[in-house]
Short mmCIF file of C-alpha atoms in Angstrom, two decimals:
data_model
loop_
_atom_site.label_atom_id
_atom_site.label_comp_id
_atom_site.label_asym_id
_atom_site.label_seq_id
_atom_site.Cartn_x
_atom_site.Cartn_y
_atom_site.Cartn_z
CA MET E 249 -5.80 -45.78 28.24
CA VAL E 250 -2.85 -43.82 26.96
CA SER E 251 -2.94 -40.21 28.09
CA LEU E 252 -2.55 -37.26 25.75
CA SER E 253 0.77 -36.41 27.40
CA GLN E 254 2.10 -39.92 26.75
CA GLU E 255 1.01 -39.73 23.12
CA GLN E 256 2.83 -36.42 22.70
CA ASP E 257 5.99 -37.82 24.37
CA SER E 258 6.01 -40.87 22.12
CA LEU E 259 5.50 -38.67 19.09
CA LEU E 260 8.36 -36.36 20.02
CA GLN E 261 10.68 -39.36 20.49
CA CYS E 262 10.44 -40.06 16.79
CA PRO E 263 13.91 -39.80 15.12
CA ILE E 264 12.61 -37.20 12.66
CA PHE E 265 12.56 -34.63 15.48
CA ASP E 266 16.16 -35.24 16.60
CA ALA E 267 17.51 -32.40 14.49
CA LEU E 268 15.18 -29.96 16.23
CA TYR E 269 16.67 -30.43 19.70
CA CYS E 270 19.47 -28.29 21.12
CA ALA E 271 22.38 -29.88 22.99
CA GLU E 272 21.92 -29.14 26.72
CA GLU E 273 24.10 -31.85 28.29
CA ARG E 274 26.19 -29.37 30.33
CA PHE E 275 23.42 -26.92 31.11
CA GLU E 276 24.09 -26.99 34.88
CA GLU E 277 27.80 -26.33 34.39
CA ASN E 278 27.11 -23.39 32.12
CA LEU E 279 24.41 -21.94 34.34
CA ASN E 280 26.77 -19.75 36.34
CA VAL E 281 28.40 -18.52 33.15
CA GLY E 282 25.02 -17.31 32.02
CA PHE E 283 24.55 -15.29 35.20
CA CYS E 284 28.01 -13.76 34.82
CA PHE E 285 27.07 -12.77 31.31
CA GLN E 286 23.97 -11.02 32.61
CA GLU E 287 26.09 -9.02 35.07
CA GLN E 288 28.42 -7.99 32.28
CA LYS E 289 25.47 -6.84 30.20
CA THR E 290 24.28 -4.69 33.13
CA GLU E 291 27.68 -3.08 33.46
CA ASP E 292 27.79 -2.42 29.72
CA PHE E 293 24.37 -0.75 29.92
CA HIS E 294 25.63 1.63 32.63
CA GLU E 295 28.67 2.44 30.49
CA ILE E 296 26.41 3.21 27.54
CA CYS E 297 24.30 5.53 29.66
CA LYS E 298 27.39 7.61 30.40
CA LYS E 299 27.85 8.44 26.72
CA PRO E 300 26.71 11.90 25.60
CA LEU E 301 23.34 12.31 23.88
CA ALA E 302 25.15 13.59 20.80
CA PHE E 303 26.42 10.05 20.24
CA PHE E 304 22.87 8.68 19.95
CA PHE E 305 21.68 11.65 17.89
CA GLU E 306 24.48 11.15 15.39
CA HIS E 307 23.75 7.42 15.23
CA ASP E 308 20.04 8.07 14.60
CA LEU E 309 20.88 10.50 11.81
CA PHE E 310 22.99 7.87 10.07
CA TRP E 311 20.13 5.38 10.33
CA GLU E 312 17.58 7.92 9.08
CA ASP E 313 19.81 8.93 6.18
CA ASP E 314 20.11 5.30 5.10
CA GLU E 315 16.36 4.88 5.31
CA LEU E 316 15.75 8.03 3.27
CA VAL E 317 18.29 7.03 0.61
CA ASN E 318 16.51 3.69 0.24
CA LEU E 319 13.12 5.38 -0.08
CA LEU E 320 14.34 7.85 -2.70
CA PHE E 321 16.08 5.10 -4.66
CA LYS E 322 13.08 2.78 -4.55
CA GLU E 323 10.57 5.40 -5.66
CA LYS E 324 12.65 6.18 -8.75
CA GLN E 325 12.67 2.53 -9.76
CA ALA E 326 8.89 2.48 -10.02
CA ARG E 327 7.37 2.83 -13.46
CA LEU E 328 5.74 6.21 -14.03
CA ILE E 329 2.19 5.59 -15.23
CA TYR E 330 0.82 9.11 -15.51
CA GLU E 331 1.17 9.34 -19.29
CA GLU E 332 -0.53 5.98 -19.84
CA ILE E 333 -3.60 7.10 -17.93
CA ASN E 334 -3.52 10.68 -19.18
CA SER E 335 -3.57 9.51 -22.79
CA ASP E 336 -6.74 7.46 -22.32
CA GLY E 337 -9.85 9.34 -21.28
CA SER E 338 -11.94 6.19 -20.80
CA LEU E 339 -9.35 4.84 -18.36
CA VAL E 340 -9.51 8.14 -16.46
CA VAL E 341 -13.27 7.67 -16.04
CA VAL E 342 -13.21 4.05 -14.85
CA ARG E 343 -10.26 4.81 -12.58
CA LYS E 344 -12.16 7.62 -10.89
CA GLU E 345 -15.14 5.36 -10.22
CA ALA E 346 -12.91 2.57 -8.90
CA ILE E 347 -10.92 4.85 -6.57
CA GLU E 348 -14.12 6.44 -5.25
CA TRP E 349 -15.43 2.98 -4.38
CA ILE E 350 -12.13 1.97 -2.74
CA LEU E 351 -12.16 5.08 -0.55
CA LYS E 352 -15.80 4.56 0.46
CA VAL E 353 -15.23 0.95 1.50
CA ASN E 354 -11.99 1.92 3.22
CA GLY E 355 -13.93 4.42 5.32
CA HIS E 356 -16.83 2.01 5.84
CA TYR E 357 -14.58 -0.52 7.56
CA GLY E 358 -12.31 2.02 9.23
CA PHE E 359 -9.20 0.82 7.42
CA THR E 360 -6.02 2.87 7.69
CA ALA E 361 -5.06 5.49 5.15
CA LEU E 362 -2.17 3.29 4.06
CA THR E 363 -4.58 0.50 3.12
CA ALA E 364 -6.42 2.82 0.74
CA VAL E 365 -3.18 4.21 -0.71
CA LEU E 366 -1.82 0.71 -1.30
CA ALA E 367 -5.06 -0.40 -2.97
CA VAL E 368 -4.95 2.61 -5.30
CA ASN E 369 -1.28 1.92 -6.05
CA TYR E 370 -2.03 -1.71 -6.95
CA TYR E 371 -4.98 -0.67 -9.10
CA ASP E 372 -3.01 1.94 -11.05
CA ARG E 373 -0.07 -0.37 -11.65
CA PHE E 374 -2.33 -3.22 -12.72
CA VAL E 375 -4.55 -1.38 -15.17
CA THR E 376 -1.54 0.20 -16.90
CA SER E 377 0.61 -2.92 -17.13
CA PHE E 378 -2.18 -5.40 -17.89
CA CYS E 379 -4.28 -5.68 -21.06
CA PHE E 380 -7.09 -3.91 -19.28
CA GLN E 381 -10.44 -4.18 -21.03
CA LYS E 382 -12.72 -1.25 -20.28
CA ASP E 383 -15.56 -2.38 -22.52
CA LYS E 384 -16.55 -4.86 -19.81
CA PRO E 385 -18.36 -2.79 -17.16
CA TRP E 386 -17.55 -5.23 -14.36
CA MET E 387 -13.79 -5.41 -15.04
CA SER E 388 -12.73 -2.25 -13.22
CA GLN E 389 -14.82 -3.06 -10.16
CA LEU E 390 -13.47 -6.61 -9.95
CA VAL E 391 -9.92 -5.25 -10.06
CA ALA E 392 -10.79 -2.66 -7.40
CA VAL E 393 -12.25 -5.33 -5.09
CA ALA E 394 -9.19 -7.54 -5.55
CA CYS E 395 -6.74 -4.68 -4.97
CA LEU E 396 -8.51 -3.50 -1.81
CA SER E 397 -8.66 -7.07 -0.52
CA ILE E 398 -4.92 -7.53 -1.06
CA ALA E 399 -4.12 -4.18 0.55
CA ALA E 400 -6.27 -5.02 3.57
CA LYS E 401 -4.50 -8.35 3.97
CA VAL E 402 -1.15 -6.56 3.83
CA GLU E 403 -1.98 -3.78 6.30
CA GLU E 404 -5.00 -4.66 8.45
CA THR E 405 -5.26 -7.08 11.36
CA GLN E 406 -8.91 -7.89 10.66
CA VAL E 407 -10.18 -8.31 7.11
CA PRO E 408 -13.85 -8.85 6.20
CA LEU E 409 -14.98 -11.73 4.02
CA LEU E 410 -14.75 -11.11 0.29
CA LEU E 411 -18.53 -10.99 -0.05
CA ASP E 412 -18.79 -8.54 2.85
CA LEU E 413 -16.15 -6.34 1.25
CA GLN E 414 -18.51 -5.53 -1.61
CA VAL E 415 -20.48 -2.71 -0.04
CA GLU E 416 -21.00 1.00 -0.67
CA GLU E 417 -23.12 0.97 -3.82
CA SER E 418 -21.29 -1.82 -5.61
CA LYS E 419 -22.82 -2.35 -9.04
CA TYR E 420 -21.88 -6.02 -9.15
CA VAL E 421 -21.38 -8.80 -6.64
CA PHE E 422 -18.60 -11.28 -7.42
CA GLU E 423 -18.18 -14.77 -6.05
CA ALA E 424 -15.33 -15.21 -3.58
CA ARG E 425 -13.49 -17.61 -5.89
CA THR E 426 -13.66 -15.10 -8.75
CA ILE E 427 -12.12 -12.39 -6.56
CA GLN E 428 -9.44 -14.80 -5.34
CA ARG E 429 -8.45 -15.61 -8.90
CA MET E 430 -8.26 -11.93 -9.74
CA GLU E 431 -6.09 -11.43 -6.65
CA LEU E 432 -3.65 -14.00 -8.00
CA LEU E 433 -3.69 -12.29 -11.36
CA VAL E 434 -2.94 -8.92 -9.75
CA LEU E 435 -0.14 -10.39 -7.63
CA SER E 436 1.50 -12.13 -10.57
CA THR E 437 1.16 -9.08 -12.82
CA LEU E 438 2.76 -6.85 -10.18
CA GLN E 439 5.44 -9.52 -9.61
CA TRP E 440 4.47 -9.71 -5.92
CA LYS E 441 5.92 -6.27 -5.26
CA MET E 442 3.28 -5.22 -2.76
CA ASN E 443 5.28 -2.86 -0.54
CA PRO E 444 5.81 0.20 -2.77
CA VAL E 445 7.02 3.60 -1.65
CA THR E 446 4.05 5.90 -1.10
CA PRO E 447 3.67 9.48 0.16
CA ILE E 448 2.82 7.99 3.56
CA SER E 449 6.31 6.47 3.65
CA PHE E 450 7.69 10.01 3.65
CA PHE E 451 5.07 11.29 6.11
CA ASP E 452 6.28 8.72 8.63
CA HIS E 453 9.93 9.49 7.96
CA ILE E 454 9.57 13.26 8.31
CA VAL E 455 7.47 12.99 11.48
CA ARG E 456 10.18 10.88 13.10
CA ARG E 457 13.09 12.84 11.70
CA PHE E 458 11.75 16.23 12.76
CA GLY E 459 10.76 14.92 16.18
CA PHE E 460 7.00 15.24 15.63
CA MET E 461 6.01 12.90 18.43
CA ASN E 462 3.50 14.75 20.61
CA ASN E 463 -0.27 14.82 20.21
CA ARG E 464 -0.24 17.99 18.14
CA HIS E 465 2.08 16.50 15.59
CA SER E 466 0.14 13.24 15.47
CA GLN E 467 -2.77 15.42 14.39
CA PHE E 468 -0.47 16.88 11.74
CA LEU E 469 0.18 13.38 10.41
CA SER E 470 -3.52 12.57 10.48
CA ARG E 471 -4.36 15.71 8.51
CA CYS E 472 -1.69 14.90 5.94
CA GLU E 473 -3.17 11.44 5.44
CA SER E 474 -6.69 12.85 5.17
CA LEU E 475 -5.58 15.39 2.58
CA LEU E 476 -3.85 12.66 0.59
CA LEU E 477 -7.03 10.57 0.53
CA SER E 478 -8.94 13.65 -0.63
CA THR E 479 -6.65 14.19 -3.61
CA ILE E 480 -5.51 10.71 -4.60
CA ILE E 481 -8.65 10.23 -6.66
CA ASP E 482 -7.24 12.60 -9.31
CA TYR E 483 -4.89 10.80 -11.70
CA ARG E 484 -2.79 13.94 -12.25
CA LEU E 485 -1.14 13.33 -8.89
CA LEU E 486 0.59 10.37 -10.57
CA ASP E 487 2.74 12.86 -12.46
CA TYR E 488 4.76 13.40 -9.28
CA LEU E 489 7.00 11.11 -7.29
CA PRO E 490 5.69 10.07 -3.85
CA SER E 491 8.31 12.27 -2.15
CA VAL E 492 7.06 15.33 -4.06
CA VAL E 493 3.42 14.54 -3.26
CA ALA E 494 4.33 14.06 0.40
CA ALA E 495 6.24 17.35 0.55
CA ALA E 496 3.48 19.33 -1.16
CA THR E 497 0.86 17.75 1.08
CA MET E 498 2.78 18.53 4.27
CA ILE E 499 3.39 22.10 3.15
CA TYR E 500 -0.33 22.53 2.47
CA VAL E 501 -1.15 21.32 5.98
CA ILE E 502 1.57 23.33 7.72
CA ARG E 503 0.47 26.50 5.94
CA ASP E 504 -3.02 25.87 7.22
CA ILE E 505 -2.10 25.30 10.87
CA GLU E 506 1.17 27.26 11.26
CA PRO E 507 1.44 29.83 8.43
CA CYS E 508 4.40 31.62 10.01
CA ASP E 509 6.49 28.42 10.02
CA ALA E 510 5.60 27.28 6.51
CA LYS E 511 8.59 28.85 4.74
CA GLU E 512 11.15 27.38 7.10
CA PHE E 513 9.42 24.02 7.00
CA GLN E 514 9.49 24.00 3.20
CA ASN E 515 13.20 24.82 3.16
CA GLN E 516 13.92 21.96 5.55
CA LEU E 517 11.85 19.56 3.46
CA MET E 518 13.64 20.48 0.24
CA SER E 519 16.99 20.03 1.98
CA VAL E 520 16.13 16.66 3.49
CA LEU E 521 14.23 15.17 0.54
CA ARG E 522 16.47 16.81 -2.09
CA ILE E 523 13.52 17.96 -4.17
CA SER E 524 13.43 21.01 -6.40
CA LYS E 525 11.23 23.89 -5.35
CA GLU E 526 9.60 23.97 -8.79
CA ARG E 527 8.27 20.41 -8.52
CA ILE E 528 6.94 21.01 -5.02
CA ASP E 529 5.28 24.25 -6.07
CA ASP E 530 3.68 22.59 -9.10
CA CYS E 531 2.28 19.75 -7.00
CA HIS E 532 1.15 22.18 -4.32
CA GLU E 533 -0.75 24.19 -6.92
CA LEU E 534 -2.45 21.01 -8.10
CA ILE E 535 -3.50 20.21 -4.53
CA LEU E 536 -4.87 23.73 -4.14
CA ASP E 537 -6.72 23.27 -7.41
CA LEU E 538 -8.18 19.95 -6.30
CA MET E 539 -9.24 21.24 -2.91
CA ASP E 540 -11.00 24.13 -4.65
CA ASP E 541 -12.69 21.59 -6.94
CA HIS E 542 -11.43 23.23 -10.13
CA GLY E 543 -9.64 20.19 -11.58
CA GLN E 544 -10.56 19.31 -15.14
CA LYS E 545 -9.87 16.02 -16.86
CA ARG E 546 -8.99 15.41 -20.47
CA CYS E 547 -10.81 12.67 -22.35
CA HIS E 548 -9.42 10.54 -25.13
CA LYS E 549 -10.48 7.26 -26.68
CA ARG E 550 -8.61 4.12 -27.56
CA LYS E 551 -9.70 1.03 -29.47
CA HIS E 552 -9.68 -2.41 -27.88
CA LYS E 553 -9.86 -5.96 -29.10
CA SER E 554 -12.73 -8.28 -28.25
CA ILE E 555 -12.29 -10.42 -25.15
CA PRO E 556 -14.15 -13.09 -23.18
CA GLY E 557 -17.31 -11.86 -21.54
CA SER E 558 -17.22 -13.13 -17.95
CA PRO E 559 -14.72 -12.53 -15.12
CA ASN E 560 -13.57 -16.15 -15.04
CA GLY E 561 -13.38 -16.17 -18.82
CA VAL E 562 -11.07 -13.17 -18.80
CA ILE E 563 -8.86 -14.56 -16.03
CA ASP E 564 -8.72 -17.99 -17.68
CA ALA E 565 -7.75 -16.36 -20.95
CA TYR E 566 -4.88 -14.52 -19.33
CA PHE E 567 -3.47 -17.55 -17.52
CA SER E 568 -3.83 -19.77 -20.58
CA CYS E 569 -2.16 -17.43 -23.06
CA ASP E 570 1.57 -17.10 -23.63
CA SER E 571 3.08 -14.40 -21.40
CA SER E 572 4.81 -12.93 -24.43
CA ASN E 573 1.51 -12.47 -26.23
CA ASP E 574 -0.12 -9.13 -25.47
CA SER E 575 -3.39 -9.95 -27.22
CA TRP E 576 -6.40 -11.64 -25.64
CA PRO E 577 -7.52 -14.97 -27.09
CA VAL E 578 -11.24 -15.24 -27.65
CA THR E 579 -12.82 -17.90 -25.44
CA PRO E 580 -16.43 -18.73 -24.73
CA SER E 581 -18.12 -17.19 -21.74
CA VAL E 582 -18.49 -19.17 -18.54
CA PRO E 583 -21.51 -19.02 -16.27
CA SER E 584 -19.97 -16.95 -13.49
CA SER E 585 -20.59 -13.50 -14.89
CA PRO E 586 -21.35 -11.00 -12.16
CA GLU E 587 -24.93 -10.06 -11.59
CA PRO E 588 -26.02 -6.50 -10.85
CA LEU E 589 -26.19 -5.92 -7.15
CA PHE E 590 -29.68 -6.49 -5.82
CA LYS E 591 -31.15 -3.95 -3.47
CA ARG E 592 -30.25 -5.00 0.06
CA SER E 593 -32.99 -4.98 2.66
CA LYS E 594 -32.47 -2.68 5.59
CA ALA E 595 -32.23 -4.22 9.04
#
């Protein structure tokens, strides 16, 4: 019998693998050169260690400045969607329900704060750039499930099955293939731009830039993320750039834990992030308002055209229509409409 090792050797001798091999004909002759190179690297390391710390500090600042410039540039390229949501009261309502569900499931599975923030970002961008139909009660939840699933795949190392993801008082249960098709629709609508700038991007930058690396400051970061998750449900936060939301959130937290340092911290933030005091103050007032549970939401109505009735019907209609056509073609329903969630038995 031919052993497994012999089969592998014969397979690897196939000419198609020739291009994958590196030339090592003079490996023995070059072996000593390699060791000399290692010695030189050791000497270089000792020389580097002799350089003053100011050299590394200055280098780090240059790197951090480049990172910050990229973040600030990227956040300004994003489309502002506050007005689109603010002008439609029905969208405000379905958004609130969807974000509440996302946050509950995010907590249920112990996902990171960034996973929830990304899911909310995808949801907001999708429902304001897509012909979103709010007269179908299942539409918003299907989008929420798809957005959370995508965000979890981007950020988490372990992601539950699509059916298992539908917990925490879900009104409907969708088939896995229906969610997968909606995921593709979300990805294509957002042009596969799934790494947006968020307030957490600036949390991470400021923590590193200001040297917040001990346990106390890790708690500071955790409190900032918790506060963000407590306020992100309100659409009015979309009126501010992520850098402004991040600054206002950090100031809120620092005033709570170190009131005497809050003024200096705010001045440093405005200097580093190049944000006006007025915008930070406005956003900070909104956060105070939300934490006191005084936020009020305006309601408006908008007319919509008729669309297919089932999830697959809607998705099929979108993929089959011309991308330049903003209207929805009317197609017959297909038998994969979501059913109301049955009451689960307790273990």
